[in-house]
Short mmCIF file of C-alpha atoms and ligand atoms in Angstrom, two decimals:
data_model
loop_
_atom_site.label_atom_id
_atom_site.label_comp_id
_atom_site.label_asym_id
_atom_site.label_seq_id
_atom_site.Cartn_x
_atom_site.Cartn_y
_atom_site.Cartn_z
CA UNK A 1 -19.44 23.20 13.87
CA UNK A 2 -22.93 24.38 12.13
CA UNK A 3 -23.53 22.49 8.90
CA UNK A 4 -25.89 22.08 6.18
CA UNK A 5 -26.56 18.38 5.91
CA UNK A 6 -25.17 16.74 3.30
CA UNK A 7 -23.16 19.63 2.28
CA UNK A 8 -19.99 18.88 0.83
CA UNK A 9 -17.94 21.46 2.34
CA UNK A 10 -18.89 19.71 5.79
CA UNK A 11 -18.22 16.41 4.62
CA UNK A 12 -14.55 17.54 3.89
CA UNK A 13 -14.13 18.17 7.61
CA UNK A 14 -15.92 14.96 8.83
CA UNK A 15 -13.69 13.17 6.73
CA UNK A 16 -10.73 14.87 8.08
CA UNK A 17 -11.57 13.61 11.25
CA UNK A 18 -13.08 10.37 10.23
CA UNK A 19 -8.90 9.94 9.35
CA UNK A 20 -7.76 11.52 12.52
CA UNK A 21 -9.65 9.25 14.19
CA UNK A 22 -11.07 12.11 16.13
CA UNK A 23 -15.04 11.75 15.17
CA UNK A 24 -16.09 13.09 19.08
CA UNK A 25 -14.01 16.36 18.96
CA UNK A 26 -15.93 18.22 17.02
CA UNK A 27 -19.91 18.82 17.94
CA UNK A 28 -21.59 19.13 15.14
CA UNK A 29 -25.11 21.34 15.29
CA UNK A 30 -27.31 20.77 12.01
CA UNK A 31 -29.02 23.82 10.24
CA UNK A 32 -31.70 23.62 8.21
CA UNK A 33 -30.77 25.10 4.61
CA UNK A 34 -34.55 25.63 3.52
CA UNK A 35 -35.32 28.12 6.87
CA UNK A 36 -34.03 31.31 7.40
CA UNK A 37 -31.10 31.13 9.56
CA UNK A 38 -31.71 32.17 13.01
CA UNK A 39 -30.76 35.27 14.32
CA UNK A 40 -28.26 34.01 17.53
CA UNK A 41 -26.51 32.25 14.62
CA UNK A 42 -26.23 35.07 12.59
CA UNK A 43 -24.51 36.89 15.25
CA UNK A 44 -22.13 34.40 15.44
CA UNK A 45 -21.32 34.57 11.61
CA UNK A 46 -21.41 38.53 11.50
CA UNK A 47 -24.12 37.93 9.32
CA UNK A 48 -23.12 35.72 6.23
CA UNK A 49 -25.08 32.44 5.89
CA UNK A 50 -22.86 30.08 4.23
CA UNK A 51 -22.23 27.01 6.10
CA UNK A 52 -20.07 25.55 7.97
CA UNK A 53 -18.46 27.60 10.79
CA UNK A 54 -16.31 26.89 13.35
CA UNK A 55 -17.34 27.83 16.56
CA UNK A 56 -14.39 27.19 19.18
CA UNK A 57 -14.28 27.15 23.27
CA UNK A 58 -13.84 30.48 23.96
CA UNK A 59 -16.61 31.68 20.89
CA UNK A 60 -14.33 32.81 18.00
CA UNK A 61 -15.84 31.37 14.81
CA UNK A 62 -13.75 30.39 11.69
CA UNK A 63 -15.14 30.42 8.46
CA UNK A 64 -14.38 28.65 4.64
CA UNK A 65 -14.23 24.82 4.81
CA UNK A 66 -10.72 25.00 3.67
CA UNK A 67 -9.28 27.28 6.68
CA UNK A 68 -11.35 25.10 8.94
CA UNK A 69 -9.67 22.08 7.94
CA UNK A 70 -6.48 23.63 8.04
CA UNK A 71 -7.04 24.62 11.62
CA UNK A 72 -8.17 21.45 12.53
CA UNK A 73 -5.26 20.13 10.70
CA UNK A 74 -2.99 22.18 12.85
CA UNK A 75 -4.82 21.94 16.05
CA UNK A 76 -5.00 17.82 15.90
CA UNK A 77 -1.39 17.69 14.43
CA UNK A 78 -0.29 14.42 16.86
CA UNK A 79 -1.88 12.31 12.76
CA UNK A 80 -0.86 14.89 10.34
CA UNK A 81 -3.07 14.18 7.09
CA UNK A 82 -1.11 16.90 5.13
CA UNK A 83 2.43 15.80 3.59
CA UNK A 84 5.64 16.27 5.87
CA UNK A 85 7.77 17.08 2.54
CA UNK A 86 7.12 21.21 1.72
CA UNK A 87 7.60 20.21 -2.23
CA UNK A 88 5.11 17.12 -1.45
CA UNK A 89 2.98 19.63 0.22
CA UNK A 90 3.31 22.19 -2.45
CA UNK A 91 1.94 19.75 -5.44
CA UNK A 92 -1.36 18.98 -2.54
CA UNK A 93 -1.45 22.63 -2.80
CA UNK A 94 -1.45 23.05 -6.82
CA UNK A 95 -4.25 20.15 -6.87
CA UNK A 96 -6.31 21.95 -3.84
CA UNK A 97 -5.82 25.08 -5.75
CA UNK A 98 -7.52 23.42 -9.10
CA UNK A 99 -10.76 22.26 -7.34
CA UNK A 100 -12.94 25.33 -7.61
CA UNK A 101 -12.56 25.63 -11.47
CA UNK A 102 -13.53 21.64 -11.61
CA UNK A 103 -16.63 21.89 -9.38
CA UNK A 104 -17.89 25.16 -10.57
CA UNK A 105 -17.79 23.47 -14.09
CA UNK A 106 -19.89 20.35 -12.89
CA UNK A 107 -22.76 22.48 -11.12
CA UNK A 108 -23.01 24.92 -13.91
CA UNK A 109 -23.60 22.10 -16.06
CA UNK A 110 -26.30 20.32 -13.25
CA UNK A 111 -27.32 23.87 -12.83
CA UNK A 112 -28.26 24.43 -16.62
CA UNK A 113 -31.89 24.17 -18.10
CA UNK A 114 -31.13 24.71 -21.79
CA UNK A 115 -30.50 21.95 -23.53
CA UNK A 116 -28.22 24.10 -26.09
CA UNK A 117 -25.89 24.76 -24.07
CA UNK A 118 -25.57 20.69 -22.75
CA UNK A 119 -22.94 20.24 -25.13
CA UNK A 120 -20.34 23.33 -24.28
CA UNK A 121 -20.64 22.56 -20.34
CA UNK A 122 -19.80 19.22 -20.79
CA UNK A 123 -16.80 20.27 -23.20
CA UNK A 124 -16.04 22.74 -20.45
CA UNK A 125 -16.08 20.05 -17.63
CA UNK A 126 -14.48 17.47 -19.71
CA UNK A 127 -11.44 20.43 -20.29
CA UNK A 128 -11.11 19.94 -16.45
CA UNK A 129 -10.98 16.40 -16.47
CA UNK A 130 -8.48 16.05 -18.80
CA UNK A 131 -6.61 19.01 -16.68
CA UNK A 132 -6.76 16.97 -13.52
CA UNK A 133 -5.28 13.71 -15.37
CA UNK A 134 -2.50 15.22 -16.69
CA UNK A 135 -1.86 16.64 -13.19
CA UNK A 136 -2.02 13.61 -11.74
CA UNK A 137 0.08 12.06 -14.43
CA UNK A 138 3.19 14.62 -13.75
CA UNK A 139 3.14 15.61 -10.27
CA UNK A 140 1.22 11.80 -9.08
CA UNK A 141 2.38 8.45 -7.48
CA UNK A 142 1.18 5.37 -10.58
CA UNK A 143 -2.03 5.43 -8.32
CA UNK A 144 -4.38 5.33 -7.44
CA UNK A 145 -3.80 8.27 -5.07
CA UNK A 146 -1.84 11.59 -5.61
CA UNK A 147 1.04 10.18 -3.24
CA UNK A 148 0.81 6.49 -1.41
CA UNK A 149 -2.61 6.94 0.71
CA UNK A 150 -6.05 8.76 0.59
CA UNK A 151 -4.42 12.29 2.05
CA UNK A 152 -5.70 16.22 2.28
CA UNK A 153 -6.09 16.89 -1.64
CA UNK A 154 -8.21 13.45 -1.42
CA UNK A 155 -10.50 14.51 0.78
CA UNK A 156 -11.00 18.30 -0.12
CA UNK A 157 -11.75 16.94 -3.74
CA UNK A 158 -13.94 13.22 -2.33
CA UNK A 159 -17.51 15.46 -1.44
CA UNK A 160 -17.80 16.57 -4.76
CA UNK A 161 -16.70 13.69 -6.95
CA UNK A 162 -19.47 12.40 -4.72
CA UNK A 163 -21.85 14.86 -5.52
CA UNK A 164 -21.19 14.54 -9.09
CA UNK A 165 -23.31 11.30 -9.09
CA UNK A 166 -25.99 14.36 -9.69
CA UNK A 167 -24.15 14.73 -13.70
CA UNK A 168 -24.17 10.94 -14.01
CA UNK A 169 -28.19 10.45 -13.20
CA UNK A 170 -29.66 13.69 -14.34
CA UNK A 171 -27.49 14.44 -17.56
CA UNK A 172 -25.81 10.97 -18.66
CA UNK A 173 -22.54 12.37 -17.59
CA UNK A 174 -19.08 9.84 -16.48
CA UNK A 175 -15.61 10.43 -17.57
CA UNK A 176 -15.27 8.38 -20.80
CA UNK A 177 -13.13 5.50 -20.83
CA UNK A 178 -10.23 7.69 -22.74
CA UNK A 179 -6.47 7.12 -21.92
CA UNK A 180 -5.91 11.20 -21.75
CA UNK A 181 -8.83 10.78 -18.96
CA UNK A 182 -7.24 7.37 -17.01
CA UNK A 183 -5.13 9.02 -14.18
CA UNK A 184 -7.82 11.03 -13.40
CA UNK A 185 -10.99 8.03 -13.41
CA UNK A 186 -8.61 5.52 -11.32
CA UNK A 187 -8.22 8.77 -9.08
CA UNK A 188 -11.60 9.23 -8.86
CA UNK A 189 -12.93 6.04 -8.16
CA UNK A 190 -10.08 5.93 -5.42
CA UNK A 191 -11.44 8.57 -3.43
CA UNK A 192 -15.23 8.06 -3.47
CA UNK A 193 -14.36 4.50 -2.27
CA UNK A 194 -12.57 5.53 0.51
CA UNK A 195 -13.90 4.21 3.67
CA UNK A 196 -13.52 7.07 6.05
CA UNK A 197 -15.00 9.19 2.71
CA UNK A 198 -18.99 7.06 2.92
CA UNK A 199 -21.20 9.74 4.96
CA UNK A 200 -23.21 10.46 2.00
CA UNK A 201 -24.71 7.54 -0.32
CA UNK A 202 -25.44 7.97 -3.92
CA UNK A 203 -29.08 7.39 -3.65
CA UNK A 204 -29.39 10.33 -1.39
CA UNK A 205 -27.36 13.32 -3.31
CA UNK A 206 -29.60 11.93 -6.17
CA UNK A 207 -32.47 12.63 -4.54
CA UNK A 208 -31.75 15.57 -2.41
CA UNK A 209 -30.28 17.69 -5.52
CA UNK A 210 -33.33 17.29 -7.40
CA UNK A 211 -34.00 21.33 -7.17
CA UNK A 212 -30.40 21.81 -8.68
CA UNK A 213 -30.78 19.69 -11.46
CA UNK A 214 -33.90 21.61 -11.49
CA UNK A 215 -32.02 25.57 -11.38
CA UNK A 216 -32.53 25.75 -8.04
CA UNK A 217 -29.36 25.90 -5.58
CA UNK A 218 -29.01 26.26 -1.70
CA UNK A 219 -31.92 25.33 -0.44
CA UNK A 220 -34.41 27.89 -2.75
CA UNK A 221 -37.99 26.74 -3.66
CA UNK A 222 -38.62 26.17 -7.51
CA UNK A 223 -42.22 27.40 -9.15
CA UNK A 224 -45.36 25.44 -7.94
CA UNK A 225 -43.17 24.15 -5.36
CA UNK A 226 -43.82 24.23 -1.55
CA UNK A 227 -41.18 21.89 -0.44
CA UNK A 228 -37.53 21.75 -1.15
CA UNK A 229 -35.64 18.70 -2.17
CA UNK A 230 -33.62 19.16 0.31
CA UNK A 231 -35.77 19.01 3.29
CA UNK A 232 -35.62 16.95 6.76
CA UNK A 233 -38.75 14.79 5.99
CA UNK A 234 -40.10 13.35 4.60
CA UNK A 235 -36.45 11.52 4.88
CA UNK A 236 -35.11 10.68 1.54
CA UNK A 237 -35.23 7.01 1.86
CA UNK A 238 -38.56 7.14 1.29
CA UNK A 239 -39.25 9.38 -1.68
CA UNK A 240 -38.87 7.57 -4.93
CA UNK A 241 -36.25 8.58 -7.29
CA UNK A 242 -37.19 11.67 -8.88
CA UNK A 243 -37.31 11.68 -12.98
CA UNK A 244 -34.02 11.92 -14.47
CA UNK A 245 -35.25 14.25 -17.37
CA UNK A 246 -34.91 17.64 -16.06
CA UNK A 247 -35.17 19.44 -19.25
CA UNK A 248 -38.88 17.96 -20.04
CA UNK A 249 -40.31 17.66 -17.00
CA UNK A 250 -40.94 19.26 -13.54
CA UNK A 251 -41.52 17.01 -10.59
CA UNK A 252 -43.95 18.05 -8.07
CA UNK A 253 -43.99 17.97 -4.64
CA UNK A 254 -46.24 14.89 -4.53
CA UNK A 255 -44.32 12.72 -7.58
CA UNK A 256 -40.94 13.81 -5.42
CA UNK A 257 -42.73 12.09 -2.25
CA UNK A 258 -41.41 15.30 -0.18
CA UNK A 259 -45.82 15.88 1.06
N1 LIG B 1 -16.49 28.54 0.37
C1 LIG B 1 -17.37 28.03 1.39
C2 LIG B 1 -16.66 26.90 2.11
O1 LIG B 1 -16.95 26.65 3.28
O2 LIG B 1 -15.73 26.29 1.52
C3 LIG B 1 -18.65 27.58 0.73
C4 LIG B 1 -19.70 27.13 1.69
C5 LIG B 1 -21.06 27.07 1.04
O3 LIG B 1 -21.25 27.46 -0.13
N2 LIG B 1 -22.05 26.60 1.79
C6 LIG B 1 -23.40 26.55 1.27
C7 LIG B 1 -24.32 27.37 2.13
O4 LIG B 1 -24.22 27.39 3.32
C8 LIG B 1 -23.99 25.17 1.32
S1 LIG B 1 -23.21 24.00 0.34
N3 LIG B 1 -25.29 27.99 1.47
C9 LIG B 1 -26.35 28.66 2.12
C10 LIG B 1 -26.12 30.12 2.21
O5 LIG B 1 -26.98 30.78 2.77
O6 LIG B 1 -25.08 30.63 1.73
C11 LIG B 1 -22.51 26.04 -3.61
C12 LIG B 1 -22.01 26.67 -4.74
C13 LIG B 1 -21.32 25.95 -5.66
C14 LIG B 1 -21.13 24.60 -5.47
C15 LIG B 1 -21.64 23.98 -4.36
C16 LIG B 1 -22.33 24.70 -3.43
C17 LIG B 1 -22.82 24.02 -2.27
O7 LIG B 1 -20.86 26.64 -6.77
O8 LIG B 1 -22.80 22.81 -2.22
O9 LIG B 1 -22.12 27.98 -5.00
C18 LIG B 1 -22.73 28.78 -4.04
C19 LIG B 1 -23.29 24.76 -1.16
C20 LIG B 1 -20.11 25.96 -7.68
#
């Protein structure tokens, strides 16, 4: 598998197998987000550069983090992580189904640089929130998971509850204590806690997603920038943390520790 480190979409996979118990069947080949990507790999993709792929024994490559899982899902099926039950499976399915609306809401509102508009992406996020609790209110177990154990919708939604540490540090952002929010927060905290779900720390999306809190996504360099936030060195243990005001002020380089 090719990945973008600390991409979420990889994690999803990792974790998969992290629960298979399966961590050496996959080799995983790291690609640097800030570079151009090389041509030999994009032969192999037909020329798209999102990450991750799939490369298999005999060279066919599957693409989209959620058809890779399902493959591996399929392939590794002696520790199913999907539910047996087709209705069980079904509600997974609705809840899968919901994540793109949810994180498209919480990196258009990291993404955002006016300060106007703070208060209608958070509204819009919040919507989703309060979406997501009610789900997990009607179709749910009592908790903290959607059925008795940290399963597929778990980890295809853990990455980016993970990543949303980003809202908390850069724009003041949790999930109010609210009872229409509850399912959802004891959810939540459920799945980032996870211990097969810990390949990313909070410290380190902070840091690394400075240039998104900034406007700046994938990998791209900001004005007066030479480095990206989310390049190999310097590592990110040893940058400070970056400001958390990213509507009145613009780190450099140096003050991000990334010279
Ligand atoms: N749908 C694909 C999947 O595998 O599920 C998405 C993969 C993907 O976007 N990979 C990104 C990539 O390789 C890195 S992670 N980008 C480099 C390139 O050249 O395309 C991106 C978003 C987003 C939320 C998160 C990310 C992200 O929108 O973390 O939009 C592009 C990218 C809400």
């Amino acid at each position: 598998m090719y990945q973008i480190p600390i991409c979420p979409f990889s994690q999803r996979v990792l974790i998969m197998l992290a629960l298979k118990e399966l961590a050496g069947a996959i080799d995983f080949q790291t690609v640097d987000i800030t570079k151009p990507r090389p041509d030999w790999l994009l032969e192999k993709t037909g020329g798209s550069t999102a990450m991750p792929i799939l490369e298999l024994e005999g060279g066919e490559v599957i693409k989209e983090s959620l058809v890779i899982l399902r493959y591996v899902e399929e392939r590794y099926a002696a520790r199913p992580i999907a539910r047996a039950d087709p209705y069980e499976r079904a509600v997974e399915n609705m809840l899968i189904a919901a994540s793109e609306p949810l994180i498209m809401a919480g990196y258009t509102f990291l993404l955002n640089q006016e300060r106007a508009r703070r208060a209608t992406l958070e509204q819009a996020l919040l919507r989703h929130y309060a979406a997501l609790s009610e789900f997990l209110t009607r179709y749910g177990s009592r908790g903290p998971y959607l059925f008795d154990r940290f399963g597929y919708a778990e980890l295809v939604y853990a990455p980016f509850f993970q990543r949303f540490y980003f809202l908390e540090y850069y724009e003041g952002f949790t999930v109010p204590a609210e009872p229409r929010f509850a399912r959802a927060r004891a959810w939540i905290e459920a799945c980032v806690a996870h211990p097969r779900a810990q390949q990313v720390s909070r410290e380190e999306v902070v840091k690394l997603y400075y240039d998104y809190a900034k406007g700046a996504g994938n990998g791209a360099l900001l004005p007066g920038r030479q480095r990206s936030s989310f390049a190999f060195s310097p590592g990110w243990r040893a940058r400070p943390w970056p400001p958390r005001d990213k509507y009145g002020v613009s780190a450099s380089d140096e003050q991000l520790g990334l010279l």
